[in-house]
Amino acid sequence: MDDLQELYQEVVLDHNRSPRNFRKLEEANRSAEGFNPLCGDQITLYLEVDDDDKIKGIGFQAMGCAISKASASMMTDAVKGLSVKDAENVFDNFRHMLTSEEYDAEILGDAEILSGVSRYPARIKCAVLSWHTLKSALDGNHDQRVTSE
Ligand code: ZN
């Protein structure tokens, strides 16, 4: 696991220690659960999408490794306040980053720090879990269970 050390950069550690939007969102009108069986990471994501299709509120609860938790924290920061369409665009860019395709670093915010994860296939599942869970919630699936792959 030593080669993972470089992944645990300051930003990852900070998001893991004090995750942003780490709470159950009582006013949520969409939610989804994600599970990564390889690592044991779990996340429940809550979204409040308003009548204009904007992500007014977002919150999550999670158990798992530092990367899965930090990635979820970064994801909530990156998409909060965006329209559903823009959030899906951020999701696409994050996915492209991890599959070494072209992506727009600008809109990813802190999440760009996770680009190094693409070199560790087993860790990609940890990093994308919350994003797939977001996609599932955005697709309007209520209480949907997704498994990262
Ligand atoms: Zn993990």
PDB file of C-alpha atoms and ligand atoms in Angstrom:
ATOM      1  CA  MET A   1       0.000   0.000   0.000  1.00  0.00           C
ATOM      2  CA  ASP A   2       3.059   2.277   0.158  1.00  0.00           C
ATOM      3  CA  ASP A   3       2.599   3.502  -3.377  1.00  0.00           C
ATOM      4  CA  LEU A   4      -0.772   4.870  -2.328  1.00  0.00           C
ATOM      5  CA  GLN A   5       0.964   7.310  -0.057  1.00  0.00           C
ATOM      6  CA  GLU A   6       1.216   9.943  -2.738  1.00  0.00           C
ATOM      7  CA  LEU A   7      -2.548   9.832  -3.151  1.00  0.00           C
ATOM      8  CA  TYR A   8      -3.044  10.954   0.383  1.00  0.00           C
ATOM      9  CA  GLN A   9      -2.185  14.494  -0.350  1.00  0.00           C
ATOM     10  CA  GLU A  10      -3.107  17.297   1.946  1.00  0.00           C
ATOM     11  CA  VAL A  11      -6.362  18.069   0.163  1.00  0.00           C
ATOM     12  CA  VAL A  12      -7.534  14.474   0.350  1.00  0.00           C
ATOM     13  CA  LEU A  13      -6.671  14.299   4.025  1.00  0.00           C
ATOM     14  CA  ASP A  14      -8.464  17.552   4.696  1.00  0.00           C
ATOM     15  CA  HIS A  15     -11.659  16.455   2.949  1.00  0.00           C
ATOM     16  CA  ASN A  16     -11.477  13.136   4.776  1.00  0.00           C
ATOM     17  CA  ARG A  17     -10.988  14.788   8.157  1.00  0.00           C
ATOM     18  CA  SER A  18     -13.644  17.440   7.694  1.00  0.00           C
ATOM     19  CA  PRO A  19     -15.932  16.333   4.866  1.00  0.00           C
ATOM     20  CA  ARG A  20     -18.074  19.063   3.313  1.00  0.00           C
ATOM     21  CA  ASN A  21     -21.856  18.659   3.360  1.00  0.00           C
ATOM     22  CA  PHE A  22     -21.535  15.625   5.630  1.00  0.00           C
ATOM     23  CA  ARG A  23     -25.059  15.316   6.929  1.00  0.00           C
ATOM     24  CA  LYS A  24     -28.422  13.809   6.290  1.00  0.00           C
ATOM     25  CA  LEU A  25     -30.453  16.342   4.348  1.00  0.00           C
ATOM     26  CA  GLU A  26     -33.937  16.364   5.867  1.00  0.00           C
ATOM     27  CA  GLU A  27     -35.408  18.377   2.990  1.00  0.00           C
ATOM     28  CA  ALA A  28     -34.025  15.986   0.348  1.00  0.00           C
ATOM     29  CA  ASN A  29     -36.369  14.950  -2.460  1.00  0.00           C
ATOM     30  CA  ARG A  30     -33.937  12.538  -4.066  1.00  0.00           C
ATOM     31  CA  SER A  31     -31.505  10.088  -2.585  1.00  0.00           C
ATOM     32  CA  ALA A  32     -29.366   7.141  -3.577  1.00  0.00           C
ATOM     33  CA  GLU A  33     -27.125   4.619  -1.924  1.00  0.00           C
ATOM     34  CA  GLY A  34     -23.801   3.402  -3.204  1.00  0.00           C
ATOM     35  CA  PHE A  35     -21.692   0.428  -2.228  1.00  0.00           C
ATOM     36  CA  ASN A  36     -18.218  -0.637  -3.295  1.00  0.00           C
ATOM     37  CA  PRO A  37     -17.868  -4.304  -2.281  1.00  0.00           C
ATOM     38  CA  LEU A  38     -14.141  -4.436  -3.097  1.00  0.00           C
ATOM     39  CA  CYS A  39     -13.247  -1.963  -0.371  1.00  0.00           C
ATOM     40  CA  GLY A  40     -16.399  -1.873   1.724  1.00  0.00           C
ATOM     41  CA  ASP A  41     -17.157   1.787   1.008  1.00  0.00           C
ATOM     42  CA  GLN A  42     -20.746   2.883   1.543  1.00  0.00           C
ATOM     43  CA  ILE A  43     -22.464   6.161   0.853  1.00  0.00           C
ATOM     44  CA  THR A  44     -25.937   7.578   1.157  1.00  0.00           C
ATOM     45  CA  LEU A  45     -26.454  10.719  -0.869  1.00  0.00           C
ATOM     46  CA  TYR A  46     -29.255  13.246  -0.389  1.00  0.00           C
ATOM     47  CA  LEU A  47     -30.275  15.847  -2.939  1.00  0.00           C
ATOM     48  CA  GLU A  48     -32.746  18.670  -2.856  1.00  0.00           C
ATOM     49  CA  VAL A  49     -33.558  19.537  -6.463  1.00  0.00           C
ATOM     50  CA  ASP A  50     -35.806  22.577  -6.831  1.00  0.00           C
ATOM     51  CA  ASP A  51     -38.471  23.331  -9.443  1.00  0.00           C
ATOM     52  CA  ASP A  52     -35.867  24.912 -11.742  1.00  0.00           C
ATOM     53  CA  ASP A  53     -33.899  21.630 -11.782  1.00  0.00           C
ATOM     54  CA  LYS A  54     -31.198  23.138  -9.630  1.00  0.00           C
ATOM     55  CA  ILE A  55     -29.342  21.304  -6.873  1.00  0.00           C
ATOM     56  CA  LYS A  56     -30.343  23.515  -4.001  1.00  0.00           C
ATOM     57  CA  GLY A  57     -29.049  21.242  -1.285  1.00  0.00           C
ATOM     58  CA  ILE A  58     -26.777  18.239  -1.053  1.00  0.00           C
ATOM     59  CA  GLY A  59     -25.598  16.067   1.791  1.00  0.00           C
ATOM     60  CA  PHE A  60     -24.077  12.666   2.320  1.00  0.00           C
ATOM     61  CA  GLN A  61     -23.270  10.097   4.926  1.00  0.00           C
ATOM     62  CA  ALA A  62     -20.481   7.625   4.290  1.00  0.00           C
ATOM     63  CA  MET A  63     -18.326   4.921   5.733  1.00  0.00           C
ATOM     64  CA  GLY A  64     -15.180   3.754   4.032  1.00  0.00           C
ATOM     65  CA  CYS A  65     -11.651   4.591   3.026  1.00  0.00           C
ATOM     66  CA  ALA A  66     -10.153   8.078   2.854  1.00  0.00           C
ATOM     67  CA  ILE A  67     -10.402   8.260  -0.934  1.00  0.00           C
ATOM     68  CA  SER A  68     -14.085   7.349  -1.104  1.00  0.00           C
ATOM     69  CA  LYS A  69     -14.974   9.822   1.609  1.00  0.00           C
ATOM     70  CA  ALA A  70     -12.776  12.640   0.298  1.00  0.00           C
ATOM     71  CA  SER A  71     -14.093  12.088  -3.219  1.00  0.00           C
ATOM     72  CA  ALA A  72     -17.687  12.307  -1.968  1.00  0.00           C
ATOM     73  CA  SER A  73     -16.889  15.520  -0.117  1.00  0.00           C
ATOM     74  CA  MET A  74     -15.273  17.030  -3.222  1.00  0.00           C
ATOM     75  CA  MET A  75     -18.185  15.893  -5.381  1.00  0.00           C
ATOM     76  CA  THR A  76     -20.768  17.618  -3.176  1.00  0.00           C
ATOM     77  CA  ASP A  77     -18.705  20.814  -3.260  1.00  0.00           C
ATOM     78  CA  ALA A  78     -18.366  20.629  -7.050  1.00  0.00           C
ATOM     79  CA  VAL A  79     -22.066  20.193  -7.880  1.00  0.00           C
ATOM     80  CA  LYS A  80     -23.834  22.158  -5.148  1.00  0.00           C
ATOM     81  CA  GLY A  81     -25.890  24.961  -6.678  1.00  0.00           C
ATOM     82  CA  LEU A  82     -25.561  23.628 -10.231  1.00  0.00           C
ATOM     83  CA  SER A  83     -28.370  22.660 -12.552  1.00  0.00           C
ATOM     84  CA  VAL A  84     -28.914  18.933 -13.013  1.00  0.00           C
ATOM     85  CA  LYS A  85     -27.521  19.217 -16.534  1.00  0.00           C
ATOM     86  CA  ASP A  86     -24.337  20.979 -15.378  1.00  0.00           C
ATOM     87  CA  ALA A  87     -23.883  18.460 -12.567  1.00  0.00           C
ATOM     88  CA  GLU A  88     -24.081  15.626 -15.100  1.00  0.00           C
ATOM     89  CA  ASN A  89     -21.399  17.390 -17.090  1.00  0.00           C
ATOM     90  CA  VAL A  90     -19.153  17.511 -14.004  1.00  0.00           C
ATOM     91  CA  PHE A  91     -19.819  13.793 -13.500  1.00  0.00           C
ATOM     92  CA  ASP A  92     -18.800  13.057 -17.103  1.00  0.00           C
ATOM     93  CA  ASN A  93     -15.593  15.049 -16.709  1.00  0.00           C
ATOM     94  CA  PHE A  94     -14.677  13.282 -13.485  1.00  0.00           C
ATOM     95  CA  ARG A  95     -15.243   9.907 -15.119  1.00  0.00           C
ATOM     96  CA  HIS A  96     -13.159  10.927 -18.119  1.00  0.00           C
ATOM     97  CA  MET A  97     -10.362  12.052 -15.814  1.00  0.00           C
ATOM     98  CA  LEU A  98     -10.180   8.613 -14.212  1.00  0.00           C
ATOM     99  CA  THR A  99     -10.314   6.793 -17.540  1.00  0.00           C
ATOM    100  CA  SER A 100      -7.558   9.027 -18.919  1.00  0.00           C
ATOM    101  CA  GLU A 101      -9.777  10.677 -21.479  1.00  0.00           C
ATOM    102  CA  GLU A 102      -9.918  14.392 -22.115  1.00  0.00           C
ATOM    103  CA  TYR A 103     -11.576  16.396 -19.384  1.00  0.00           C
ATOM    104  CA  ASP A 104     -12.116  19.922 -18.183  1.00  0.00           C
ATOM    105  CA  ALA A 105     -10.089  20.362 -14.988  1.00  0.00           C
ATOM    106  CA  GLU A 106     -11.622  23.745 -14.263  1.00  0.00           C
ATOM    107  CA  ILE A 107     -15.096  22.530 -13.368  1.00  0.00           C
ATOM    108  CA  LEU A 108     -13.894  19.687 -11.145  1.00  0.00           C
ATOM    109  CA  GLY A 109     -12.594  21.911  -8.361  1.00  0.00           C
ATOM    110  CA  ASP A 110     -10.703  20.037  -5.633  1.00  0.00           C
ATOM    111  CA  ALA A 111     -11.750  16.735  -7.200  1.00  0.00           C
ATOM    112  CA  GLU A 112      -9.021  17.167  -9.813  1.00  0.00           C
ATOM    113  CA  ILE A 113      -6.521  16.169  -7.147  1.00  0.00           C
ATOM    114  CA  LEU A 114      -7.853  12.623  -7.566  1.00  0.00           C
ATOM    115  CA  SER A 115      -6.522  12.369 -11.116  1.00  0.00           C
ATOM    116  CA  GLY A 116      -3.605  10.298  -9.742  1.00  0.00           C
ATOM    117  CA  VAL A 117      -6.099   7.590  -8.780  1.00  0.00           C
ATOM    118  CA  SER A 118      -6.338   6.579 -12.447  1.00  0.00           C
ATOM    119  CA  ARG A 119      -3.022   4.767 -11.976  1.00  0.00           C
ATOM    120  CA  TYR A 120      -4.548   2.515  -9.318  1.00  0.00           C
ATOM    121  CA  PRO A 121      -7.422   0.547 -10.892  1.00  0.00           C
ATOM    122  CA  ALA A 122      -8.651  -0.859  -7.572  1.00  0.00           C
ATOM    123  CA  ARG A 123      -8.855   2.652  -6.136  1.00  0.00           C
ATOM    124  CA  ILE A 124     -10.855   4.027  -9.061  1.00  0.00           C
ATOM    125  CA  LYS A 125     -13.898   2.239  -7.671  1.00  0.00           C
ATOM    126  CA  CYS A 126     -13.426   4.046  -4.370  1.00  0.00           C
ATOM    127  CA  ALA A 127     -13.155   7.412  -6.106  1.00  0.00           C
ATOM    128  CA  VAL A 128     -16.109   7.036  -8.497  1.00  0.00           C
ATOM    129  CA  LEU A 129     -18.547   5.514  -5.998  1.00  0.00           C
ATOM    130  CA  SER A 130     -20.067   8.790  -4.818  1.00  0.00           C
ATOM    131  CA  TRP A 131     -20.196  10.099  -8.396  1.00  0.00           C
ATOM    132  CA  HIS A 132     -22.131   7.091  -9.645  1.00  0.00           C
ATOM    133  CA  THR A 133     -24.415   7.523  -6.659  1.00  0.00           C
ATOM    134  CA  LEU A 134     -24.903  11.152  -7.672  1.00  0.00           C
ATOM    135  CA  LYS A 135     -25.761  10.118 -11.221  1.00  0.00           C
ATOM    136  CA  SER A 136     -28.294   7.642  -9.918  1.00  0.00           C
ATOM    137  CA  ALA A 137     -29.931  10.273  -7.709  1.00  0.00           C
ATOM    138  CA  LEU A 138     -29.938  12.795 -10.583  1.00  0.00           C
ATOM    139  CA  ASP A 139     -31.591  10.258 -12.845  1.00  0.00           C
ATOM    140  CA  GLY A 140     -34.462  10.479 -10.418  1.00  0.00           C
ATOM    141  CA  ASN A 141     -34.048   7.072  -8.906  1.00  0.00           C
ATOM    142  CA  HIS A 142     -35.252   7.367  -5.366  1.00  0.00           C
ATOM    143  CA  ASP A 143     -33.486   5.148  -2.836  1.00  0.00           C
ATOM    144  CA  GLN A 144     -31.600   3.466  -5.622  1.00  0.00           C
ATOM    145  CA  ARG A 145     -28.728   1.184  -4.697  1.00  0.00           C
ATOM    146  CA  VAL A 146     -25.723   1.371  -6.982  1.00  0.00           C
ATOM    147  CA  THR A 147     -22.581  -0.695  -6.963  1.00  0.00           C
ATOM    148  CA  SER A 148     -19.486   0.972  -8.264  1.00  0.00           C
ATOM    149  CA  GLU A 149     -17.759  -0.780 -11.149  1.00  0.00           C
TER     150      GLU A 149
HETATM  151 ZN    ZN B   1     -12.341   2.494  -0.766  1.00  0.00          ZN
END
